[in-house]
mmCIF file of C-alpha atoms in Angstrom:
data_model
loop_
_atom_site.group_PDB
_atom_site.id
_atom_site.type_symbol
_atom_site.label_atom_id
_atom_site.label_comp_id
_atom_site.label_asym_id
_atom_site.label_seq_id
_atom_site.Cartn_x
_atom_site.Cartn_y
_atom_site.Cartn_z
ATOM 1 C CA UNK A 1 253.086 -46.379 186.872
ATOM 2 C CA UNK A 2 251.970 -48.814 184.244
ATOM 3 C CA UNK A 3 251.962 -45.880 181.997
ATOM 4 C CA UNK A 4 254.991 -44.917 182.351
ATOM 5 C CA UNK A 5 257.108 -48.180 182.085
ATOM 6 C CA UNK A 6 255.304 -48.557 178.610
ATOM 7 C CA UNK A 7 256.261 -44.409 177.445
ATOM 8 C CA UNK A 8 259.598 -45.166 178.198
ATOM 9 C CA UNK A 9 259.350 -48.712 176.548
ATOM 10 C CA UNK A 10 257.779 -46.585 173.388
ATOM 11 C CA UNK A 11 260.418 -44.274 173.617
ATOM 12 C CA UNK A 12 263.224 -47.063 173.539
ATOM 13 C CA UNK A 13 262.076 -48.639 170.677
ATOM 14 C CA UNK A 14 261.990 -45.551 169.274
ATOM 15 C CA UNK A 15 265.062 -44.363 169.245
ATOM 16 C CA UNK A 16 266.650 -47.605 168.884
ATOM 17 C CA UNK A 17 264.321 -47.907 165.126
ATOM 18 C CA UNK A 18 265.353 -44.135 164.713
ATOM 19 C CA UNK A 19 262.034 -43.231 164.313
ATOM 20 C CA UNK A 20 260.812 -39.631 166.072
ATOM 21 C CA UNK A 21 260.640 -40.295 169.479
ATOM 22 C CA UNK A 22 257.180 -39.219 171.910
ATOM 23 C CA UNK A 23 258.089 -36.446 173.186
ATOM 24 C CA UNK A 24 259.085 -35.048 168.596
ATOM 25 C CA UNK A 25 255.147 -36.253 168.032
ATOM 26 C CA UNK A 26 254.120 -34.772 170.771
ATOM 27 C CA UNK A 27 255.354 -30.820 169.856
ATOM 28 C CA UNK A 28 253.825 -31.631 166.157
ATOM 29 C CA UNK A 29 249.935 -32.609 167.463
ATOM 30 C CA UNK A 30 250.886 -29.338 169.571
ATOM 31 C CA UNK A 31 251.774 -27.320 166.640
ATOM 32 C CA UNK A 32 249.378 -28.615 164.393
ATOM 33 C CA UNK A 33 246.289 -28.116 167.383
ATOM 34 C CA UNK A 34 247.460 -24.159 167.622
ATOM 35 C CA UNK A 35 247.610 -23.741 163.978
ATOM 36 C CA UNK A 36 244.121 -25.857 163.479
ATOM 37 C CA UNK A 37 242.946 -22.826 166.103
ATOM 38 C CA UNK A 38 244.056 -19.986 164.413
ATOM 39 C CA UNK A 39 242.170 -20.843 160.958
ATOM 40 C CA UNK A 40 239.292 -21.152 163.352
ATOM 41 C CA UNK A 41 239.588 -18.383 164.572
ATOM 42 C CA UNK A 42 240.276 -16.547 161.942
ATOM 43 C CA UNK A 43 237.569 -17.960 160.235
ATOM 44 C CA UNK A 44 235.260 -16.622 163.059
ATOM 45 C CA UNK A 45 236.058 -13.193 162.628
ATOM 46 C CA UNK A 46 235.511 -13.268 158.955
ATOM 47 C CA UNK A 47 231.778 -14.748 159.830
ATOM 48 C CA UNK A 48 231.139 -11.870 161.752
ATOM 49 C CA UNK A 49 233.097 -9.342 160.182
ATOM 50 C CA UNK A 50 230.939 -10.056 156.704
ATOM 51 C CA UNK A 51 227.314 -10.527 158.913
ATOM 52 C CA UNK A 52 228.684 -7.588 160.977
ATOM 53 C CA UNK A 53 228.936 -6.386 164.545
ATOM 54 C CA UNK A 54 225.209 -4.971 165.083
ATOM 55 C CA UNK A 55 223.515 -7.216 163.995
ATOM 56 C CA UNK A 56 225.305 -9.874 166.847
ATOM 57 C CA UNK A 57 224.536 -7.164 169.105
ATOM 58 C CA UNK A 58 221.245 -6.563 168.795
ATOM 59 C CA UNK A 59 220.242 -10.495 168.860
ATOM 60 C CA UNK A 60 222.218 -11.284 171.587
ATOM 61 C CA UNK A 61 221.124 -8.032 173.377
ATOM 62 C CA UNK A 62 217.767 -10.448 173.402
ATOM 63 C CA UNK A 63 218.604 -12.827 174.904
ATOM 64 C CA UNK A 64 219.704 -10.973 178.404
ATOM 65 C CA UNK A 65 219.144 -13.352 181.235
ATOM 66 C CA UNK A 66 217.396 -16.130 179.934
ATOM 67 C CA UNK A 67 220.739 -16.921 179.234
ATOM 68 C CA UNK A 68 220.676 -17.913 182.512
ATOM 69 C CA UNK A 69 217.994 -20.299 181.367
ATOM 70 C CA UNK A 70 219.957 -22.003 178.664
ATOM 71 C CA UNK A 71 222.830 -22.705 180.814
ATOM 72 C CA UNK A 72 219.877 -24.796 182.316
ATOM 73 C CA UNK A 73 218.573 -26.538 179.583
ATOM 74 C CA UNK A 74 222.230 -27.435 178.728
ATOM 75 C CA UNK A 75 223.070 -28.685 182.514
ATOM 76 C CA UNK A 76 220.012 -30.725 181.838
ATOM 77 C CA UNK A 77 222.148 -32.693 179.046
ATOM 78 C CA UNK A 78 225.214 -33.099 180.837
ATOM 79 C CA UNK A 79 222.620 -34.691 184.209
ATOM 80 C CA UNK A 80 221.443 -37.622 181.683
ATOM 81 C CA UNK A 81 224.714 -38.283 180.557
ATOM 82 C CA UNK A 82 225.981 -38.391 183.011
ATOM 83 C CA UNK A 83 222.870 -41.077 184.533
ATOM 84 C CA UNK A 84 223.662 -43.404 181.379
ATOM 85 C CA UNK A 85 226.956 -43.009 182.429
ATOM 86 C CA UNK A 86 226.929 -44.451 185.859
ATOM 87 C CA UNK A 87 224.931 -46.942 185.241
ATOM 88 C CA UNK A 88 227.423 -48.615 182.778
ATOM 89 C CA UNK A 89 229.151 -49.421 185.624
ATOM 90 C CA UNK A 90 228.200 -52.405 187.555
ATOM 91 C CA UNK A 91 226.230 -51.557 191.026
ATOM 92 C CA UNK A 92 228.738 -53.509 192.886
ATOM 93 C CA UNK A 93 231.528 -51.818 191.917
ATOM 94 C CA UNK A 94 229.764 -47.832 191.773
ATOM 95 C CA UNK A 95 231.170 -46.572 194.767
ATOM 96 C CA UNK A 96 230.658 -42.839 193.670
ATOM 97 C CA UNK A 97 227.512 -40.351 194.308
ATOM 98 C CA UNK A 98 226.024 -38.750 191.644
ATOM 99 C CA UNK A 99 228.015 -35.646 192.128
ATOM 100 C CA UNK A 100 231.116 -37.392 191.664
ATOM 101 C CA UNK A 101 230.389 -38.723 188.382
ATOM 102 C CA UNK A 102 229.074 -35.648 187.145
ATOM 103 C CA UNK A 103 232.031 -34.157 188.537
ATOM 104 C CA UNK A 104 234.094 -36.336 186.267
ATOM 105 C CA UNK A 105 232.210 -35.915 183.550
ATOM 106 C CA UNK A 106 232.496 -32.426 183.261
ATOM 107 C CA UNK A 107 236.379 -32.384 183.597
ATOM 108 C CA UNK A 108 236.429 -34.923 180.953
ATOM 109 C CA UNK A 109 234.469 -32.553 178.462
ATOM 110 C CA UNK A 110 236.240 -29.967 179.448
ATOM 111 C CA UNK A 111 239.601 -32.047 178.137
ATOM 112 C CA UNK A 112 237.749 -32.966 175.098
ATOM 113 C CA UNK A 113 236.457 -29.323 173.843
ATOM 114 C CA UNK A 114 240.239 -27.578 174.625
ATOM 115 C CA UNK A 115 242.103 -30.495 172.592
ATOM 116 C CA UNK A 116 242.202 -31.519 169.402
ATOM 117 C CA UNK A 117 241.986 -35.465 170.545
ATOM 118 C CA UNK A 118 238.297 -35.388 171.565
ATOM 119 C CA UNK A 119 236.915 -38.141 173.929
ATOM 120 C CA UNK A 120 239.827 -40.141 173.757
ATOM 121 C CA UNK A 121 241.243 -38.254 176.339
ATOM 122 C CA UNK A 122 238.637 -36.919 177.611
ATOM 123 C CA UNK A 123 237.354 -40.164 178.396
ATOM 124 C CA UNK A 124 240.735 -41.074 179.414
ATOM 125 C CA UNK A 125 239.971 -37.935 181.727
ATOM 126 C CA UNK A 126 236.806 -39.352 183.322
ATOM 127 C CA UNK A 127 238.790 -42.265 183.568
ATOM 128 C CA UNK A 128 241.704 -41.246 185.976
ATOM 129 C CA UNK A 129 239.304 -38.691 188.132
ATOM 130 C CA UNK A 130 236.583 -42.173 189.159
ATOM 131 C CA UNK A 131 239.857 -44.838 189.588
ATOM 132 C CA UNK A 132 239.495 -44.032 193.648
ATOM 133 C CA UNK A 133 236.122 -45.305 192.922
ATOM 134 C CA UNK A 134 235.493 -47.624 190.537
ATOM 135 C CA UNK A 135 238.199 -50.710 189.658
ATOM 136 C CA UNK A 136 240.412 -50.149 185.806
ATOM 137 C CA UNK A 137 238.956 -53.261 185.082
ATOM 138 C CA UNK A 138 235.016 -52.238 185.546
ATOM 139 C CA UNK A 139 235.397 -48.150 184.629
ATOM 140 C CA UNK A 140 237.164 -49.267 181.244
ATOM 141 C CA UNK A 141 234.011 -51.623 179.741
ATOM 142 C CA UNK A 142 231.865 -49.332 181.095
ATOM 143 C CA UNK A 143 232.868 -45.893 179.267
ATOM 144 C CA UNK A 144 233.545 -47.517 176.137
ATOM 145 C CA UNK A 145 230.013 -48.999 176.303
ATOM 146 C CA UNK A 146 228.647 -45.315 177.356
ATOM 147 C CA UNK A 147 230.124 -43.899 174.247
ATOM 148 C CA UNK A 148 229.568 -46.546 171.527
ATOM 149 C CA UNK A 149 225.833 -46.359 173.212
ATOM 150 C CA UNK A 150 225.674 -42.871 172.708
ATOM 151 C CA UNK A 151 227.113 -42.878 169.375
ATOM 152 C CA UNK A 152 224.910 -45.501 168.322
ATOM 153 C CA UNK A 153 222.379 -42.460 169.032
ATOM 154 C CA UNK A 154 223.571 -39.503 167.209
ATOM 155 C CA UNK A 155 223.991 -41.384 164.374
ATOM 156 C CA UNK A 156 219.964 -42.194 164.362
ATOM 157 C CA UNK A 157 219.846 -39.073 164.933
ATOM 158 C CA UNK A 158 221.788 -37.887 162.379
ATOM 159 C CA UNK A 159 220.300 -40.176 160.177
ATOM 160 C CA UNK A 160 216.983 -38.897 160.843
ATOM 161 C CA UNK A 161 217.651 -35.268 160.703
ATOM 162 C CA UNK A 162 219.380 -35.055 157.480
ATOM 163 C CA UNK A 163 216.139 -37.709 155.686
ATOM 164 C CA UNK A 164 213.881 -35.044 156.774
ATOM 165 C CA UNK A 165 215.737 -32.245 155.725
ATOM 166 C CA UNK A 166 216.391 -34.033 152.408
ATOM 167 C CA UNK A 167 211.892 -34.520 151.882
ATOM 168 C CA UNK A 168 210.505 -30.818 152.964
ATOM 169 C CA UNK A 169 212.806 -28.673 151.984
ATOM 170 C CA UNK A 170 214.406 -27.349 148.082
ATOM 171 C CA UNK A 171 217.856 -27.200 148.702
ATOM 172 C CA UNK A 172 220.551 -26.360 146.545
ATOM 173 C CA UNK A 173 222.005 -28.697 144.682
ATOM 174 C CA UNK A 174 225.940 -28.601 147.347
ATOM 175 C CA UNK A 175 223.940 -29.167 149.608
ATOM 176 C CA UNK A 176 221.420 -31.670 148.701
ATOM 177 C CA UNK A 177 224.937 -33.970 147.520
ATOM 178 C CA UNK A 178 226.204 -33.412 151.271
ATOM 179 C CA UNK A 179 223.018 -34.215 153.022
ATOM 180 C CA UNK A 180 222.752 -37.581 150.677
ATOM 181 C CA UNK A 181 226.719 -38.224 151.887
ATOM 182 C CA UNK A 182 225.924 -37.672 155.451
ATOM 183 C CA UNK A 183 222.579 -39.866 155.499
ATOM 184 C CA UNK A 184 224.090 -42.866 153.507
ATOM 185 C CA UNK A 185 227.230 -42.772 156.323
ATOM 186 C CA UNK A 186 225.147 -42.745 159.561
ATOM 187 C CA UNK A 187 222.914 -45.578 158.047
ATOM 188 C CA UNK A 188 226.147 -47.715 156.654
ATOM 189 C CA UNK A 189 227.499 -46.844 160.536
ATOM 190 C CA UNK A 190 224.235 -47.882 162.448
ATOM 191 C CA UNK A 191 223.709 -51.420 159.972
ATOM 192 C CA UNK A 192 227.863 -51.759 160.571
ATOM 193 C CA UNK A 193 228.087 -51.999 164.160
ATOM 194 C CA UNK A 194 224.541 -53.624 164.522
ATOM 195 C CA UNK A 195 226.282 -57.019 162.360
ATOM 196 C CA UNK A 196 229.499 -56.311 164.780
ATOM 197 C CA UNK A 197 227.237 -56.647 167.716
ATOM 198 C CA UNK A 198 225.049 -59.592 166.897
ATOM 199 C CA UNK A 199 228.080 -61.661 165.033
ATOM 200 C CA UNK A 200 230.316 -60.684 167.805
ATOM 201 C CA UNK A 201 232.849 -58.972 165.878
ATOM 202 C CA UNK A 202 235.997 -57.909 167.792
ATOM 203 C CA UNK A 203 237.256 -55.358 165.521
ATOM 204 C CA UNK A 204 239.641 -53.582 167.429
ATOM 205 C CA UNK A 205 241.628 -56.919 168.036
ATOM 206 C CA UNK A 206 240.982 -57.984 164.429
ATOM 207 C CA UNK A 207 242.784 -54.245 163.608
ATOM 208 C CA UNK A 208 245.637 -54.832 165.694
ATOM 209 C CA UNK A 209 246.153 -58.364 164.385
ATOM 210 C CA UNK A 210 246.557 -57.317 160.662
ATOM 211 C CA UNK A 211 248.900 -54.547 161.601
ATOM 212 C CA UNK A 212 251.212 -56.564 163.294
ATOM 213 C CA UNK A 213 251.411 -59.028 160.508
ATOM 214 C CA UNK A 214 252.218 -55.749 158.550
ATOM 215 C CA UNK A 215 254.578 -54.839 160.880
ATOM 216 C CA UNK A 216 253.229 -51.567 161.705
ATOM 217 C CA UNK A 217 252.092 -51.678 165.630
ATOM 218 C CA UNK A 218 254.387 -50.837 168.045
ATOM 219 C CA UNK A 219 255.340 -53.591 170.769
ATOM 220 C CA UNK A 220 253.736 -51.641 173.674
ATOM 221 C CA UNK A 221 250.312 -51.819 171.901
ATOM 222 C CA UNK A 222 250.784 -55.548 170.682
ATOM 223 C CA UNK A 223 251.540 -56.358 174.741
ATOM 224 C CA UNK A 224 248.140 -55.280 175.494
ATOM 225 C CA UNK A 225 246.356 -57.378 173.354
ATOM 226 C CA UNK A 226 244.695 -60.058 175.911
ATOM 227 C CA UNK A 227 243.387 -56.882 177.771
ATOM 228 C CA UNK A 228 241.887 -55.254 174.776
ATOM 229 C CA UNK A 229 240.353 -58.138 173.425
ATOM 230 C CA UNK A 230 238.912 -58.387 177.371
ATOM 231 C CA UNK A 231 237.485 -55.521 177.481
ATOM 232 C CA UNK A 232 235.932 -55.856 173.864
ATOM 233 C CA UNK A 233 234.153 -58.784 175.277
ATOM 234 C CA UNK A 234 233.305 -56.820 177.886
ATOM 235 C CA UNK A 235 231.117 -54.933 175.806
ATOM 236 C CA UNK A 236 229.163 -57.379 173.779
ATOM 237 C CA UNK A 237 228.476 -58.944 177.193
ATOM 238 C CA UNK A 238 226.458 -55.953 178.981
ATOM 239 C CA UNK A 239 223.588 -56.316 176.293
ATOM 240 C CA UNK A 240 222.837 -60.027 177.415
ATOM 241 C CA UNK A 241 223.647 -59.409 180.631
ATOM 242 C CA UNK A 242 222.442 -56.193 181.344
ATOM 243 C CA UNK A 243 219.461 -55.745 179.043
ATOM 244 C CA UNK A 244 217.543 -53.459 181.307
ATOM 245 C CA UNK A 245 220.237 -51.029 182.174
ATOM 246 C CA UNK A 246 221.154 -51.311 178.142
ATOM 247 C CA UNK A 247 217.585 -49.980 177.202
ATOM 248 C CA UNK A 248 217.825 -47.651 180.257
ATOM 249 C CA UNK A 249 221.124 -45.864 179.035
ATOM 250 C CA UNK A 250 219.517 -45.703 175.252
ATOM 251 C CA UNK A 251 216.523 -43.385 176.837
ATOM 252 C CA UNK A 252 219.121 -41.460 178.137
ATOM 253 C CA UNK A 253 221.005 -40.701 175.225
ATOM 254 C CA UNK A 254 217.423 -39.670 173.495
ATOM 255 C CA UNK A 255 216.794 -37.091 176.184
ATOM 256 C CA UNK A 256 220.240 -35.814 175.831
ATOM 257 C CA UNK A 257 219.177 -35.327 172.655
ATOM 258 C CA UNK A 258 216.161 -33.549 173.395
ATOM 259 C CA UNK A 259 217.724 -31.402 175.778
ATOM 260 C CA UNK A 260 220.283 -29.896 172.792
ATOM 261 C CA UNK A 261 216.917 -29.445 170.342
ATOM 262 C CA UNK A 262 214.910 -27.400 173.466
ATOM 263 C CA UNK A 263 218.465 -25.491 173.673
ATOM 264 C CA UNK A 264 218.065 -24.231 170.231
ATOM 265 C CA UNK A 265 214.198 -24.225 169.898
ATOM 266 C CA UNK A 266 214.390 -21.794 173.634
ATOM 267 C CA UNK A 267 217.141 -19.559 171.963
ATOM 268 C CA UNK A 268 215.529 -19.267 168.951
ATOM 269 C CA UNK A 269 211.837 -17.920 170.635
ATOM 270 C CA UNK A 270 214.637 -15.712 172.317
ATOM 271 C CA UNK A 271 215.605 -14.215 169.219
ATOM 272 C CA UNK A 272 212.011 -13.695 168.602
ATOM 273 C CA UNK A 273 211.712 -16.250 166.167
ATOM 274 C CA UNK A 274 208.114 -18.901 166.324
ATOM 275 C CA UNK A 275 210.961 -22.047 164.797
ATOM 276 C CA UNK A 276 208.574 -25.218 163.532
ATOM 277 C CA UNK A 277 210.361 -28.117 166.795
ATOM 278 C CA UNK A 278 211.182 -29.996 163.126
ATOM 279 C CA UNK A 279 213.801 -26.913 162.235
ATOM 280 C CA UNK A 280 215.255 -26.796 166.020
ATOM 281 C CA UNK A 281 215.179 -30.548 165.107
ATOM 282 C CA UNK A 282 217.442 -30.691 161.641
ATOM 283 C CA UNK A 283 219.761 -27.751 163.260
ATOM 284 C CA UNK A 284 220.607 -29.891 166.131
ATOM 285 C CA UNK A 285 221.630 -32.946 164.004
ATOM 286 C CA UNK A 286 223.191 -31.297 161.178
ATOM 287 C CA UNK A 287 225.470 -29.545 164.155
ATOM 288 C CA UNK A 288 226.324 -32.924 165.271
ATOM 289 C CA UNK A 289 227.619 -33.778 162.416
ATOM 290 C CA UNK A 290 229.672 -30.548 162.249
ATOM 291 C CA UNK A 291 230.678 -31.376 166.059
ATOM 292 C CA UNK A 292 232.097 -34.546 164.703
ATOM 293 C CA UNK A 293 233.500 -33.563 161.323
ATOM 294 C CA UNK A 294 235.723 -30.866 163.175
ATOM 295 C CA UNK A 295 236.329 -32.067 166.084
ATOM 296 C CA UNK A 296 240.507 -31.858 165.624
ATOM 297 C CA UNK A 297 239.662 -27.929 165.679
ATOM 298 C CA UNK A 298 239.683 -27.171 169.587
ATOM 299 C CA UNK A 299 236.392 -25.703 171.264
ATOM 300 C CA UNK A 300 235.197 -26.057 166.709
ATOM 301 C CA UNK A 301 236.117 -21.954 167.017
ATOM 302 C CA UNK A 302 235.038 -21.166 163.873
ATOM 303 C CA UNK A 303 233.664 -23.468 161.781
ATOM 304 C CA UNK A 304 230.813 -24.159 164.088
ATOM 305 C CA UNK A 305 229.589 -20.332 164.034
ATOM 306 C CA UNK A 306 229.653 -20.299 160.218
ATOM 307 C CA UNK A 307 228.545 -23.967 159.970
ATOM 308 C CA UNK A 308 225.427 -23.045 161.680
ATOM 309 C CA UNK A 309 225.420 -19.495 159.797
ATOM 310 C CA UNK A 310 224.834 -21.290 156.655
ATOM 311 C CA UNK A 311 222.027 -24.555 158.049
ATOM 312 C CA UNK A 312 220.222 -21.586 158.866
ATOM 313 C CA UNK A 313 220.208 -19.335 156.357
ATOM 314 C CA UNK A 314 219.197 -22.804 154.275
ATOM 315 C CA UNK A 315 216.325 -23.034 156.669
ATOM 316 C CA UNK A 316 215.167 -19.396 155.821
ATOM 317 C CA UNK A 317 216.481 -17.480 158.766
ATOM 318 C CA UNK A 318 218.494 -14.692 158.897
ATOM 319 C CA UNK A 319 222.778 -15.281 158.287
ATOM 320 C CA UNK A 320 223.498 -13.150 162.010
ATOM 321 C CA UNK A 321 219.986 -15.234 163.480
ATOM 322 C CA UNK A 322 223.073 -18.073 162.554
ATOM 323 C CA UNK A 323 225.900 -16.452 164.072
ATOM 324 C CA UNK A 324 223.855 -15.416 167.087
ATOM 325 C CA UNK A 325 222.202 -18.895 167.574
ATOM 326 C CA UNK A 326 226.342 -20.039 168.078
ATOM 327 C CA UNK A 327 227.851 -17.985 169.597
ATOM 328 C CA UNK A 328 224.876 -18.475 172.605
ATOM 329 C CA UNK A 329 225.272 -21.849 172.520
ATOM 330 C CA UNK A 330 229.425 -21.906 172.564
ATOM 331 C CA UNK A 331 228.939 -19.407 175.689
ATOM 332 C CA UNK A 332 226.969 -22.257 177.532
ATOM 333 C CA UNK A 333 229.359 -24.966 176.379
ATOM 334 C CA UNK A 334 232.191 -22.767 177.693
ATOM 335 C CA UNK A 335 230.739 -21.995 180.958
ATOM 336 C CA UNK A 336 230.664 -26.370 181.885
ATOM 337 C CA UNK A 337 233.818 -26.146 180.258
ATOM 338 C CA UNK A 338 235.345 -23.718 182.746
ATOM 339 C CA UNK A 339 233.397 -25.990 185.656
ATOM 340 C CA UNK A 340 235.613 -28.620 184.564
ATOM 341 C CA UNK A 341 238.867 -26.997 184.824
ATOM 342 C CA UNK A 342 238.052 -26.094 187.668
ATOM 343 C CA UNK A 343 237.217 -29.354 188.843
ATOM 344 C CA UNK A 344 240.380 -30.647 187.394
ATOM 345 C CA UNK A 345 242.566 -28.207 188.725
ATOM 346 C CA UNK A 346 240.974 -28.614 192.487
ATOM 347 C CA UNK A 347 241.730 -32.459 191.964
ATOM 348 C CA UNK A 348 245.375 -31.776 190.413
ATOM 349 C CA UNK A 349 246.965 -29.422 192.964
ATOM 350 C CA UNK A 350 247.158 -31.242 196.286
ATOM 351 C CA UNK A 351 248.387 -34.080 194.251
ATOM 352 C CA UNK A 352 251.042 -31.210 192.527
ATOM 353 C CA UNK A 353 251.756 -29.349 196.205
ATOM 354 C CA UNK A 354 252.669 -33.056 197.293
ATOM 355 C CA UNK A 355 254.852 -33.520 194.555
ATOM 356 C CA UNK A 356 256.615 -29.760 195.131
ATOM 357 C CA UNK A 357 257.366 -30.749 198.796
ATOM 358 C CA UNK A 358 258.552 -34.483 198.543
ATOM 359 C CA UNK A 359 261.760 -32.642 196.023
ATOM 360 C CA UNK A 360 262.161 -30.068 198.564
ATOM 361 C CA UNK A 361 263.873 -31.044 201.810
ATOM 362 C CA UNK A 362 263.556 -26.922 202.759
ATOM 363 C CA UNK A 363 259.728 -27.345 202.568
ATOM 364 C CA UNK A 364 259.594 -30.342 204.804
ATOM 365 C CA UNK A 365 261.642 -29.048 207.528
ATOM 366 C CA UNK A 366 259.619 -25.622 207.476
ATOM 367 C CA UNK A 367 256.344 -27.922 207.565
#
């Protein structure tokens, strides 16, 4: 109800100012998302056409029933992330089971994978799925803490992978300088996060104040300033009040990265290669860069496969191996995304049916 009222206020304000309404903005976003998807699909077709279908079929046939092993490994990654997410919620407000948290994670990840909004709408979906068991006052800060710690571990993972590749392999100049930029940005991100935590810089609140001075912030957002400031304070207080949980969550996040490395290593073994663990580590760390940069493309279709091909070629593998690895991993992601969509459908159907019955006197009479 609050969200609907805020949207009505925003629509009214935008209509008065002569600016586009949220409906027209939503349509533009959908069009942009569709264009990004089509461009990614065209890139995927180009990559497959250049590599050739036969080498890809040969590579995928070698996987065979080993695909179920890979599904188990990718499922373990979701398990570790679910444990970290659950730990972020205070014990006294943790009124949900592991399976309920796991279902909420898969539902949120399905939205993140299929839309360009990424974590923004995906995390909101997780909050919505757990709202009956966790008050929003505690659920939202918990998910913010979970994402911050995970992104911190991703930054460390990317930095270490880029440094290993820079000092271990002889690379073409474009690849070398790209890795230097990636390593620098990752290092700066880690340092900035550490300084912000140490000095308790309320970054979001500060940005809201600055945009308010320039009259760029909508009134609806400014009305929530105190709530946002309260959430930021809770995030900073998390380490002070829960140091053990803090480090436990970091360990879970690192273990989730380890399962991704194992997935890459096992897949390459199934493709009749004998990779080094360091190579699997490098492939996964650079994959995370690709997923971050092209998060606006639904499912990172095309860009993920093409980029994985380039990374594996730089490490001495065949082009078909890179595309096959990307397709196998994408198939695993689609499997868990499908489970997430089933969960969302199962949760949404009863509410949808109740609304239909409520609006139809004839159906009420029949029932």
